[in-house]
Short mmCIF file of C-alpha atoms in Angstrom, two decimals:
data_model
loop_
_atom_site.label_atom_id
_atom_site.label_comp_id
_atom_site.label_asym_id
_atom_site.label_seq_id
_atom_site.Cartn_x
_atom_site.Cartn_y
_atom_site.Cartn_z
CA MET A 1 9.58 19.56 -28.83
CA ASP A 2 5.62 19.41 -28.77
CA LEU A 3 4.31 19.19 -25.04
CA ALA A 4 1.61 16.67 -26.08
CA PHE A 5 4.14 14.38 -27.70
CA LEU A 6 6.33 14.49 -24.65
CA PHE A 7 3.15 13.87 -22.34
CA PHE A 8 2.43 10.65 -24.66
CA LEU A 9 6.04 9.43 -24.37
CA ALA A 10 5.90 10.13 -20.39
CA ILE A 11 2.68 7.76 -19.97
CA LEU A 12 3.71 5.51 -22.74
CA PRO A 13 5.18 3.05 -20.16
CA ILE A 14 2.08 3.00 -18.03
CA ILE A 15 -0.08 2.31 -21.29
CA LEU A 16 2.31 -0.45 -21.75
CA ILE A 17 1.84 -2.10 -18.45
CA PHE A 18 -2.06 -1.66 -18.52
CA ILE A 19 -2.10 -3.26 -21.83
CA GLY A 20 -0.09 -6.03 -21.02
CA LEU A 21 -1.84 -6.70 -17.94
CA VAL A 22 -5.53 -6.12 -18.73
CA LEU A 23 -5.68 -7.02 -22.26
CA LEU A 24 -2.88 -9.57 -22.69
CA LYS A 25 -3.22 -11.09 -19.27
CA LEU A 26 0.50 -11.10 -18.79
CA SER A 27 2.32 -11.21 -15.41
CA GLY A 28 2.68 -8.05 -13.38
CA THR A 29 6.34 -8.99 -12.72
CA LEU A 30 7.03 -9.17 -16.62
CA MET A 31 4.98 -5.94 -17.31
CA GLY A 32 7.23 -4.43 -14.64
CA ILE A 33 10.35 -5.15 -16.27
CA LEU A 34 9.43 -4.48 -19.70
CA GLY A 35 7.83 -1.07 -18.37
CA TRP A 36 11.26 -0.15 -16.71
CA LEU A 37 13.22 -0.79 -19.85
CA LEU A 38 10.76 1.39 -21.79
CA THR A 39 11.03 4.12 -19.12
CA ILE A 40 14.75 3.99 -19.55
CA ILE A 41 14.93 4.07 -23.36
CA ILE A 42 12.24 7.19 -23.17
CA ALA A 43 14.13 8.91 -20.62
CA VAL A 44 17.64 8.78 -22.29
CA ILE A 45 16.33 9.44 -25.87
CA PHE A 46 13.55 12.13 -25.29
CA PHE A 47 13.96 13.62 -21.69
CA GLN A 48 17.89 14.71 -21.67
CA THR A 49 18.75 12.02 -19.03
CA SER A 50 22.07 10.44 -19.18
CA LEU A 51 22.09 6.56 -19.27
CA SER A 52 24.01 6.72 -15.76
CA VAL A 53 21.52 8.95 -14.20
CA ALA A 54 18.89 6.59 -15.54
CA LEU A 55 20.50 3.46 -13.98
CA ALA A 56 21.42 5.45 -10.66
CA ALA A 57 17.77 6.32 -10.42
CA SER A 58 16.86 2.37 -10.90
CA TRP A 59 19.09 1.64 -8.21
CA ALA A 60 17.72 4.36 -5.86
CA GLY A 61 14.34 3.02 -6.67
CA VAL A 62 15.44 -0.60 -5.70
CA LEU A 63 16.97 0.72 -2.36
CA SER A 64 14.05 2.69 -1.52
CA SER A 65 11.67 0.00 -2.27
CA PHE A 66 13.00 -2.28 0.64
CA GLY A 67 10.40 -1.05 3.14
CA ILE A 68 7.86 -2.62 0.50
CA SER A 69 9.77 -5.20 -1.22
CA LEU A 70 11.55 -6.80 1.64
CA MET A 71 8.48 -6.45 3.72
CA VAL A 72 7.12 -8.44 0.90
CA LEU A 73 9.70 -11.07 0.85
CA PHE A 74 9.74 -11.80 4.60
CA THR A 75 5.99 -11.58 5.26
CA ILE A 76 5.83 -14.41 2.62
CA LEU A 77 8.05 -16.47 4.35
CA GLN A 78 5.90 -15.91 7.70
CA VAL A 79 2.81 -16.38 6.14
CA THR A 80 4.18 -19.75 4.22
CA MET A 81 5.13 -20.98 7.51
CA MET A 82 2.04 -20.34 9.11
CA ASP A 83 0.23 -22.04 6.24
CA LEU A 84 2.17 -25.17 6.21
CA THR A 85 2.13 -25.62 9.63
CA GLY A 86 -1.81 -25.17 10.08
CA ALA A 87 -1.67 -22.00 11.64
CA ILE A 88 -3.86 -20.18 9.02
CA SER A 89 -6.16 -23.17 9.07
CA ARG A 90 -6.68 -22.70 12.85
CA ILE A 91 -6.85 -19.11 12.50
CA THR A 92 -9.44 -19.47 9.79
CA ALA A 93 -11.75 -21.82 12.03
CA TYR A 94 -11.77 -19.22 14.78
CA ILE A 95 -12.76 -16.67 12.46
CA LYS A 96 -15.80 -18.67 11.48
CA THR A 97 -16.84 -18.63 14.83
CA ILE A 98 -16.87 -14.85 15.58
CA ALA A 99 -18.00 -13.82 11.96
CA ALA A 100 -20.26 -16.42 10.25
CA GLU A 101 -21.55 -13.99 7.73
CA ARG A 102 -19.54 -13.06 4.68
CA TYR A 103 -19.90 -9.48 4.97
CA GLU A 104 -18.75 -9.53 8.47
CA GLN A 105 -15.93 -11.43 7.52
CA ILE A 106 -15.17 -8.84 4.87
CA MET A 107 -15.58 -5.98 7.05
CA ILE A 108 -13.76 -7.30 10.25
CA LEU A 109 -10.73 -8.64 8.47
CA ASN A 110 -10.23 -5.98 5.46
CA VAL A 111 -11.72 -2.70 6.84
CA GLY A 112 -10.91 -2.94 10.66
CA PHE A 113 -7.93 -5.54 10.81
CA GLY A 114 -6.55 -4.62 7.46
CA SER A 115 -6.49 -0.67 8.23
CA PHE A 116 -4.75 -1.65 11.58
CA LEU A 117 -2.14 -3.94 10.22
CA VAL A 118 -1.43 -1.42 7.46
CA SER A 119 -1.12 1.36 10.19
CA ILE A 120 1.53 -0.42 12.00
CA GLY A 121 3.61 -1.32 9.08
CA ALA A 122 2.54 -5.00 8.57
CA THR A 123 1.17 -6.07 5.10
CA PRO A 124 -2.45 -7.37 4.80
CA VAL A 125 -1.88 -8.03 1.21
CA THR A 126 0.57 -10.88 2.44
CA MET A 127 -1.26 -11.80 5.70
CA LEU A 128 -4.86 -12.08 4.59
CA PRO A 129 -5.34 -13.88 1.20
CA PRO A 130 -4.71 -17.12 2.45
CA ILE A 131 -7.35 -16.52 5.19
CA MET A 132 -9.93 -15.23 2.60
CA MET A 133 -9.32 -18.36 0.47
CA ALA A 134 -9.78 -20.64 3.55
CA LEU A 135 -13.11 -18.65 3.99
CA GLY A 136 -14.38 -19.77 0.80
CA PHE A 137 -13.68 -16.63 -1.30
CA SER A 138 -12.58 -16.76 -4.81
CA PRO A 139 -9.03 -16.18 -5.59
CA ILE A 140 -9.91 -12.60 -7.30
CA ALA A 141 -11.81 -11.84 -4.24
CA ALA A 142 -9.11 -13.21 -1.81
CA ILE A 143 -6.65 -10.92 -3.58
CA ALA A 144 -8.67 -7.91 -4.23
CA LEU A 145 -10.17 -7.34 -0.85
CA PRO A 146 -6.75 -7.33 1.08
CA CYS A 147 -5.51 -4.73 -1.49
CA LEU A 148 -8.51 -2.51 -1.18
CA GLY A 149 -8.26 -3.09 2.66
CA TYR A 150 -4.73 -1.15 2.20
CA ASP A 151 -6.58 1.93 1.04
CA PRO A 152 -8.96 3.50 3.70
CA LEU A 153 -5.93 4.74 6.00
CA THR A 154 -3.14 4.41 3.67
CA SER A 155 -1.82 8.02 4.32
CA PHE A 156 -1.48 6.98 8.02
CA SER A 157 0.33 3.71 7.10
CA LEU A 158 3.57 2.49 8.57
CA LEU A 159 2.86 4.86 11.32
CA ALA A 160 1.91 7.77 8.91
CA VAL A 161 5.22 7.84 6.70
CA PRO A 162 3.45 9.03 3.47
CA ILE A 163 2.35 12.16 5.46
CA THR A 164 5.58 12.55 7.46
CA ILE A 165 8.23 12.01 4.81
CA PRO A 166 7.11 14.45 2.27
CA ALA A 167 6.29 16.84 5.41
CA ALA A 168 10.24 16.53 6.50
CA ALA A 169 11.64 16.79 2.71
CA PHE A 170 9.53 20.08 2.01
CA GLY A 171 8.90 21.90 5.09
CA PHE A 172 5.29 21.78 5.76
CA ASP A 173 3.22 20.83 8.69
CA ALA A 174 2.49 17.06 8.67
CA LYS A 175 -0.39 17.58 11.14
CA ALA A 176 -1.99 19.91 9.05
CA LEU A 177 -1.73 17.55 5.92
CA GLY A 178 -3.19 14.70 8.24
CA CYS A 179 -6.29 16.95 8.89
CA GLN A 180 -6.71 17.66 5.48
CA VAL A 181 -6.55 14.12 4.23
CA ALA A 182 -8.66 12.69 7.32
CA LEU A 183 -11.64 15.05 5.57
CA PHE A 184 -11.96 12.69 2.72
CA LEU A 185 -11.90 9.50 4.59
CA PRO A 186 -15.44 9.06 5.61
CA VAL A 187 -16.71 8.97 1.95
CA VAL A 188 -13.63 7.03 0.72
CA SER A 189 -13.58 4.58 3.23
CA THR A 190 -17.37 4.11 2.99
CA GLY A 191 -17.07 3.66 -0.60
CA ILE A 192 -14.33 1.20 -0.33
CA ALA A 193 -16.31 -0.99 2.14
CA LEU A 194 -19.24 -1.10 -0.50
CA GLY A 195 -16.77 -1.93 -3.45
CA MET A 196 -15.61 -4.84 -1.31
CA LEU A 197 -18.99 -6.24 -1.11
CA TRP A 198 -19.64 -5.61 -4.65
CA ILE A 199 -16.44 -7.34 -5.49
CA ALA A 200 -16.84 -10.38 -3.41
CA ASP A 201 -20.56 -10.88 -4.10
CA GLY A 202 -21.81 -8.28 -6.23
CA ILE A 203 -25.45 -6.48 -5.81
CA THR A 204 -26.53 -9.34 -3.70
CA GLY A 205 -23.44 -8.95 -1.41
CA ILE A 206 -24.26 -5.09 -1.23
CA ARG A 207 -27.92 -5.75 -0.32
CA LYS A 208 -26.84 -8.25 2.58
CA GLY A 209 -23.95 -6.18 3.93
CA LEU A 210 -24.97 -2.41 3.21
CA PHE A 211 -25.52 -1.22 6.91
CA THR A 212 -22.59 -2.94 8.14
CA ALA A 213 -20.36 -1.72 5.21
CA VAL A 214 -21.71 1.92 5.96
CA VAL A 215 -21.13 1.61 9.74
CA ALA A 216 -17.43 0.35 9.30
CA GLY A 217 -16.56 2.97 6.59
CA LEU A 218 -18.22 6.07 8.52
CA THR A 219 -16.37 4.71 11.76
CA LEU A 220 -12.99 4.32 10.27
CA GLY A 221 -13.46 7.75 8.67
CA PHE A 222 -14.58 9.75 11.49
CA SER A 223 -12.05 7.93 13.93
CA ALA A 224 -9.58 9.38 11.86
CA ILE A 225 -10.75 12.74 11.64
CA PHE A 226 -11.28 12.68 15.46
CA PHE A 227 -7.91 11.05 16.42
CA VAL A 228 -5.69 13.22 13.95
CA ASN A 229 -7.14 16.32 15.57
CA ILE A 230 -6.77 15.48 19.17
CA LEU A 231 -3.35 13.60 19.20
CA PRO A 232 -0.05 15.77 19.33
CA ALA A 233 1.66 16.03 15.89
CA SER A 234 4.37 13.81 17.26
CA ALA A 235 1.86 10.88 17.67
CA ILE A 236 0.15 11.08 14.03
CA GLY A 237 1.56 7.71 13.35
CA LEU A 238 -1.02 6.27 15.77
CA VAL A 239 -4.12 7.68 13.97
CA GLY A 240 -4.61 4.57 11.83
CA VAL A 241 -3.68 2.36 14.65
CA PHE A 242 -6.45 3.97 16.73
CA SER A 243 -9.01 4.12 13.99
CA GLY A 244 -8.61 0.52 12.98
CA LEU A 245 -9.14 -0.67 16.64
CA VAL A 246 -12.17 1.35 17.03
CA THR A 247 -13.71 0.17 13.71
CA ILE A 248 -13.05 -3.48 14.94
CA ILE A 249 -14.53 -2.89 18.38
CA VAL A 250 -17.68 -1.07 16.81
CA LEU A 251 -18.30 -4.14 14.42
CA PHE A 252 -18.15 -6.57 17.22
CA ILE A 253 -20.45 -4.44 19.21
CA LEU A 254 -22.73 -4.39 16.27
CA ARG A 255 -22.75 -7.80 15.72
CA ALA A 256 -23.50 -8.21 19.51
CA LEU A 257 -26.63 -6.19 19.13
CA ARG A 258 -27.70 -7.86 15.78
CA ARG A 259 -26.93 -11.63 16.82
CA LYS A 260 -24.54 -13.10 19.38
CA PRO A 261 -21.72 -11.64 20.91
CA PRO A 262 -18.38 -13.29 20.21
CA GLY A 263 -17.83 -16.29 22.46
CA THR A 264 -21.54 -17.39 22.56
CA THR A 265 -21.59 -18.52 19.03
CA PRO A 266 -21.08 -22.43 18.84
CA VAL A 267 -17.30 -22.82 18.74
CA ILE A 268 -15.88 -25.24 16.09
CA SER A 269 -14.59 -28.01 18.14
CA VAL A 270 -10.85 -28.40 18.27
CA PRO A 271 -9.56 -31.95 18.05
CA ALA A 272 -7.01 -33.41 20.75
CA GLY A 273 -3.41 -32.48 19.65
CA ARG A 274 -4.69 -29.65 17.42
CA MET A 275 -2.69 -26.22 17.52
CA PRO A 276 -4.09 -23.85 20.05
CA LEU A 277 -5.18 -20.38 18.89
CA TRP A 278 -2.52 -18.59 20.86
CA LYS A 279 0.16 -20.45 19.11
CA ALA A 280 -1.25 -20.18 15.57
CA VAL A 281 -1.44 -16.31 15.96
CA PHE A 282 2.00 -15.92 17.91
CA PRO A 283 3.94 -14.76 14.98
CA TRP A 284 1.48 -11.91 14.60
CA ILE A 285 1.48 -11.10 18.31
CA LEU A 286 5.05 -10.78 17.97
CA LEU A 287 5.09 -8.81 15.00
CA VAL A 288 2.35 -6.17 16.08
CA SER A 289 4.22 -6.00 19.61
CA PHE A 290 7.42 -5.11 17.84
CA ALA A 291 5.75 -2.69 15.46
CA ILE A 292 4.22 -0.81 18.26
CA ILE A 293 7.51 -0.84 20.36
CA ILE A 294 9.77 0.47 17.49
CA SER A 295 7.13 3.25 16.87
CA ILE A 296 8.38 4.88 20.28
CA PRO A 297 10.76 7.79 19.23
CA PHE A 298 13.51 6.87 21.82
CA ILE A 299 13.58 3.48 20.77
CA GLN A 300 13.69 4.48 17.28
CA SER A 301 16.83 6.77 17.80
CA GLY A 302 18.35 3.91 19.67
CA LEU A 303 17.90 1.27 17.19
CA TYR A 304 18.89 3.69 14.65
CA ALA A 305 22.27 4.48 16.30
CA VAL A 306 23.07 0.96 16.59
CA LEU A 307 24.46 0.79 12.77
CA GLY A 308 24.59 4.58 12.25
CA PRO A 309 25.78 5.90 8.93
CA VAL A 310 26.43 2.10 7.66
CA GLN A 311 23.15 2.26 6.66
CA LYS A 312 23.58 5.28 4.32
CA ILE A 313 24.15 4.02 0.77
CA PRO A 314 25.59 6.50 -1.87
CA VAL A 315 23.66 6.52 -5.21
CA ILE A 316 25.06 9.23 -7.23
CA ALA A 317 26.26 12.98 -6.56
CA ASP A 318 24.25 13.90 -3.56
CA LYS A 319 21.91 11.27 -3.54
CA VAL A 320 21.94 8.82 -0.51
CA ILE A 321 19.62 6.25 0.65
CA ASP A 322 19.06 5.66 4.16
CA LEU A 323 18.09 2.08 4.66
CA LYS A 324 17.35 2.31 8.59
CA LEU A 325 17.62 -1.45 8.81
CA LEU A 326 16.66 -2.12 12.30
CA ASN A 327 13.88 0.50 12.25
CA GLN A 328 12.03 -1.24 9.48
CA ALA A 329 9.09 -3.39 9.79
CA TYR A 330 10.58 -6.24 7.58
CA PHE A 331 13.50 -6.53 10.11
CA TRP A 332 10.93 -7.50 12.81
CA VAL A 333 9.25 -9.73 10.58
CA VAL A 334 12.22 -11.92 10.25
CA VAL A 335 12.77 -11.70 13.96
CA SER A 336 9.32 -12.73 14.84
CA THR A 337 9.56 -15.52 12.21
CA LEU A 338 12.54 -16.87 13.80
CA ILE A 339 11.23 -16.70 17.19
CA SER A 340 7.98 -18.52 16.20
CA ALA A 341 9.54 -21.08 14.13
CA PRO A 342 10.44 -23.51 16.83
CA LEU A 343 6.91 -23.39 18.03
CA LEU A 344 5.19 -24.03 14.70
CA VAL A 345 7.66 -26.10 12.41
CA ARG A 346 7.34 -29.73 13.53
CA SER A 347 10.30 -31.26 11.53
CA ARG A 348 13.26 -30.58 9.37
CA ASN A 349 11.47 -31.89 6.33
CA GLU A 350 8.79 -29.44 7.15
CA ALA A 351 11.29 -26.66 7.32
CA LYS A 352 12.73 -27.67 3.96
CA GLY A 353 9.22 -27.73 2.45
CA ILE A 354 8.54 -23.94 3.78
CA LEU A 355 11.70 -22.78 2.46
CA SER A 356 11.30 -24.28 -0.73
CA LEU A 357 7.48 -23.00 -1.07
CA TRP A 358 8.75 -19.43 -0.11
CA VAL A 359 11.31 -19.17 -2.81
CA LYS A 360 8.66 -20.19 -5.22
CA ARG A 361 6.14 -17.78 -3.92
CA ALA A 362 8.29 -14.93 -2.98
CA TRP A 363 10.48 -13.80 -6.00
CA SER A 364 8.20 -12.67 -8.35
CA PRO A 365 6.38 -10.28 -5.85
CA THR A 366 9.52 -8.82 -4.69
CA LEU A 367 11.20 -8.25 -7.92
CA ALA A 368 7.76 -6.49 -9.01
CA ALA A 369 8.00 -4.03 -6.17
CA MET A 370 11.44 -3.33 -6.64
CA VAL A 371 10.85 -2.77 -10.39
CA PHE A 372 7.82 -0.41 -9.98
CA PHE A 373 10.00 1.70 -7.52
CA ALA A 374 12.82 1.71 -10.04
CA ILE A 375 9.92 3.04 -12.70
CA ALA A 376 8.87 5.82 -10.49
CA TYR A 377 12.34 7.09 -9.64
CA VAL A 378 13.59 7.11 -13.43
CA MET A 379 10.46 9.27 -14.13
CA ASP A 380 11.24 11.58 -11.24
CA TRP A 381 14.92 11.74 -12.08
CA SER A 382 14.60 12.31 -15.46
CA GLY A 383 15.84 15.53 -17.21
CA ARG A 384 18.45 15.90 -14.25
CA SER A 385 22.02 15.99 -14.44
CA VAL A 386 25.08 15.88 -12.20
CA VAL A 387 26.13 19.50 -11.64
CA GLY A 388 29.03 20.43 -9.17
CA GLY A 389 28.32 17.16 -7.13
CA THR A 390 24.59 17.87 -6.90
CA LEU A 391 21.96 15.92 -9.02
CA SER A 392 19.96 18.95 -10.35
CA PHE A 393 18.38 20.24 -13.40
CA LEU A 394 20.22 22.39 -16.04
CA PRO A 395 18.77 25.68 -16.97
CA GLY A 396 15.68 24.84 -18.77
CA ALA A 397 16.05 21.09 -18.14
CA ASP A 398 13.51 20.88 -15.78
CA ALA A 399 10.71 21.12 -18.84
CA PHE A 400 12.00 17.72 -19.63
CA ASN A 401 11.05 15.90 -16.69
CA MET A 402 8.46 13.30 -17.34
CA ASN A 403 6.49 13.93 -14.10
CA ALA A 404 6.45 17.49 -14.80
CA VAL A 405 5.36 17.15 -18.19
CA ILE A 406 2.48 15.25 -17.04
CA GLY A 407 1.59 17.49 -14.62
CA LEU A 408 1.84 20.65 -16.66
CA MET A 409 -0.19 19.14 -19.54
CA LEU A 410 -2.81 18.13 -17.15
CA ALA A 411 -2.92 22.01 -15.67
CA LEU A 412 -3.10 23.25 -19.06
CA THR A 413 -5.67 20.99 -20.44
CA PHE A 414 -7.93 21.31 -17.57
CA GLY A 415 -7.27 24.71 -16.35
CA ILE A 416 -9.71 25.79 -13.47
CA GLY A 417 -11.14 22.29 -13.45
CA PHE A 418 -7.52 20.90 -12.53
CA PRO A 419 -8.79 20.23 -9.01
CA LEU A 420 -11.34 17.85 -10.32
CA ILE A 421 -8.80 15.53 -12.07
CA SER A 422 -5.76 16.34 -9.83
CA PRO A 423 -6.37 13.27 -7.84
CA LEU A 424 -6.03 11.10 -10.86
CA LEU A 425 -2.18 12.07 -10.46
CA GLY A 426 -2.10 10.27 -6.93
CA LEU A 427 -3.89 7.12 -8.56
CA PHE A 428 -1.21 7.12 -11.33
CA GLY A 429 1.68 7.76 -8.98
CA SER A 430 0.68 5.04 -6.59
CA PHE A 431 -0.20 2.80 -9.49
CA ILE A 432 3.38 2.98 -10.82
CA SER A 433 5.25 2.78 -7.66
CA GLY A 434 3.10 0.70 -5.53
CA SER A 435 3.54 3.18 -2.79
CA GLU A 436 1.62 6.46 -1.78
CA ALA A 437 4.75 7.79 0.03
CA SER A 438 6.54 7.62 -3.21
CA SER A 439 3.58 9.05 -5.11
CA ASN A 440 3.64 12.04 -2.66
CA VAL A 441 7.32 12.67 -2.88
CA MET A 442 7.36 12.58 -6.71
CA PHE A 443 4.19 14.94 -7.21
CA TYR A 444 5.04 17.21 -4.67
CA GLY A 445 6.78 19.71 -7.17
CA ILE A 446 3.92 19.07 -9.72
CA ILE A 447 0.95 19.97 -7.29
CA ASP A 448 2.83 23.00 -5.81
CA LYS A 449 3.65 24.25 -9.41
CA SER A 450 0.24 23.80 -10.68
CA THR A 451 -1.55 25.30 -7.66
CA ASN A 452 0.80 28.20 -7.79
CA VAL A 453 -0.05 28.85 -11.49
CA LEU A 454 -4.04 28.52 -11.09
CA SER A 455 -3.95 30.18 -7.76
CA LEU A 456 -5.52 27.30 -5.60
CA ASP A 457 -4.85 26.38 -1.92
CA PHE A 458 -2.14 23.87 -2.19
CA LEU A 459 -2.58 21.93 0.90
CA PRO A 460 -6.23 20.65 0.12
CA VAL A 461 -5.23 19.79 -3.53
CA TYR A 462 -2.13 17.82 -1.94
CA ALA A 463 -4.24 15.70 0.60
CA ALA A 464 -6.70 15.07 -2.20
CA HIS A 465 -3.65 13.60 -4.28
CA ALA A 466 -2.33 11.76 -1.34
CA THR A 467 -5.91 10.35 -0.64
CA ALA A 468 -6.12 9.29 -4.30
CA GLY A 469 -2.69 7.73 -3.75
CA GLY A 470 -4.02 5.55 -0.94
CA VAL A 471 -6.88 4.60 -3.36
CA ALA A 472 -4.58 3.03 -5.93
CA SER A 473 -3.33 0.47 -3.34
CA GLY A 474 -6.07 -1.44 -4.66
CA ILE A 475 -4.97 -1.57 -8.23
CA ALA A 476 -1.11 -0.95 -7.49
CA VAL A 477 0.72 -3.99 -9.47
CA ALA A 478 3.27 -4.74 -6.84
CA LYS A 479 0.53 -5.18 -4.16
CA ILE A 480 -1.35 -7.41 -6.32
CA VAL A 481 1.62 -9.59 -7.39
CA ASN A 482 2.40 -9.87 -3.62
CA ALA A 483 -1.26 -11.04 -2.65
CA ALA A 484 -1.43 -13.55 -5.53
CA ALA A 485 1.93 -15.11 -4.76
CA VAL A 486 0.91 -16.26 -1.49
CA ILE A 487 -2.11 -17.92 -2.73
CA ASP A 488 -0.18 -19.30 -5.87
CA ARG A 489 -2.25 -17.23 -8.05
CA ILE A 490 0.58 -15.54 -9.94
CA GLY A 491 -0.78 -14.71 -13.61
CA ILE A 492 -4.29 -13.22 -12.55
CA GLU A 493 -3.15 -9.85 -11.79
CA GLY A 494 -4.89 -8.37 -14.81
CA GLU A 495 -8.31 -9.86 -13.81
CA VAL A 496 -8.00 -8.34 -10.33
CA VAL A 497 -7.10 -4.89 -11.84
CA ARG A 498 -10.21 -5.18 -14.08
CA ARG A 499 -12.33 -5.89 -11.21
CA VAL A 500 -11.00 -3.15 -8.92
CA ALA A 501 -10.29 -0.32 -11.27
CA PRO A 502 -13.82 0.96 -11.43
CA VAL A 503 -13.87 1.04 -7.69
CA ALA A 504 -10.71 3.03 -7.53
CA ILE A 505 -11.52 5.35 -10.41
CA ALA A 506 -14.99 6.13 -9.02
CA LEU A 507 -13.41 6.94 -5.66
CA THR A 508 -10.71 8.94 -7.44
CA LEU A 509 -13.39 11.01 -9.06
CA ALA A 510 -15.40 11.54 -6.05
CA ILE A 511 -12.33 12.76 -4.34
CA GLY A 512 -12.05 15.34 -6.88
CA VAL A 513 -15.64 16.32 -6.42
CA MET A 514 -15.16 16.62 -2.76
CA LEU A 515 -11.84 18.72 -3.32
CA CYS A 516 -13.79 21.16 -5.34
CA ILE A 517 -16.38 21.75 -2.65
CA ILE A 518 -13.56 22.15 -0.10
CA LEU A 519 -11.85 24.75 -2.31
CA ALA A 520 -15.39 26.66 -2.89
CA LEU A 521 -16.07 26.97 0.90
#
């Protein structure tokens, strides 16, 4: 079958999703379901995939999505509780006292704090949109800014899971990859900071916040370079944590030099009986504390041992998904929410209202995250068969893998120019799956094969792919649906994609240019 035709078929579900979101303004969840159905049909009819393998791949995708989909489910519960009990309003009032300018609020919350949250495994796309709305930002900006805030250090998110998982699976040095990824971050993080200002307030926003955005972006990027080089390989998961904290500190120092330090700004008066700040942020204090504690290796191993092999779910043949339930951030979101509930929830009726609104808000983004992971796994497993108890390719069948077809077509089309466009694979992979970690695993073989054919250095090309996968968080439908749900704006996902896509594409092309320079040196 003609390679160009197979390429068209492989990307057809993506085209369908994009048209539905951007042109027809349909919901991300609906387009995800339609895209998943089309992916299965194409995989079975044109890519030599049995229906049983396609369905097993979908189930594996759903299980693998739990780190994101269940995080979405339970963080929406926590944020809904904080919203209806007045905690979000109290936090917002405090933020106005320490960052009066809109560009300061954007940088502190979405660049500094957002990067920190992502690194420890929390989700700014759930936690920050209600605050951005309360601060006076438009719904599109309130969704887009936290999604972009996911981007700068996505490779070091979830304590560096997007780097450590493929390194363990394919046997290369995680720290070496982290060092290569960090080289791109000063430019990427600065570009994202400027993109946030443009999305929020256009050219006017860039003029007002240019210096602060450049300082925030460069601090975040160069901090990542510094920490990834000085920390031992076992502590690579702390790179994002430290970089985010350094950026927050630098932003506060900058504000102190230019205006008044936090604490000297006139404080909004708190009426008698109003919730104290410590109580408002208590769920997040618990969550951050738990996330740091479970990152300690011996605690990780101890928690895993509690449930042991019960957590391993067989899927098909030799494919097993290890849920690692007690090691996942979403489990500790539940714990922190349950512990905080008696402090925040004031009555049984209020509790019922929280649960009712939670179900209304949470089902769509949770399902969207699962569906987009399912699409990613169907594409990755396409062309495979069960042979001798193992899911693998029959002789010659690897040519009928959807991801391989996409990668091969791009390599043949662009040849020596492949490094310039190779980051688009990372953008593509994360847009589909909603996860850089999934994209890095899915496209490892494509990048490895393409770089061998073209005699290119694998690690910088793979690092550029990973970095672009992080940039895609700004347009990843699963994340946008999540952010839209917590402010009750489901249905505007397409508008957000249209607004953020130019920033994501421009940064991805910039990553390609930087990769070419790195390879030429």
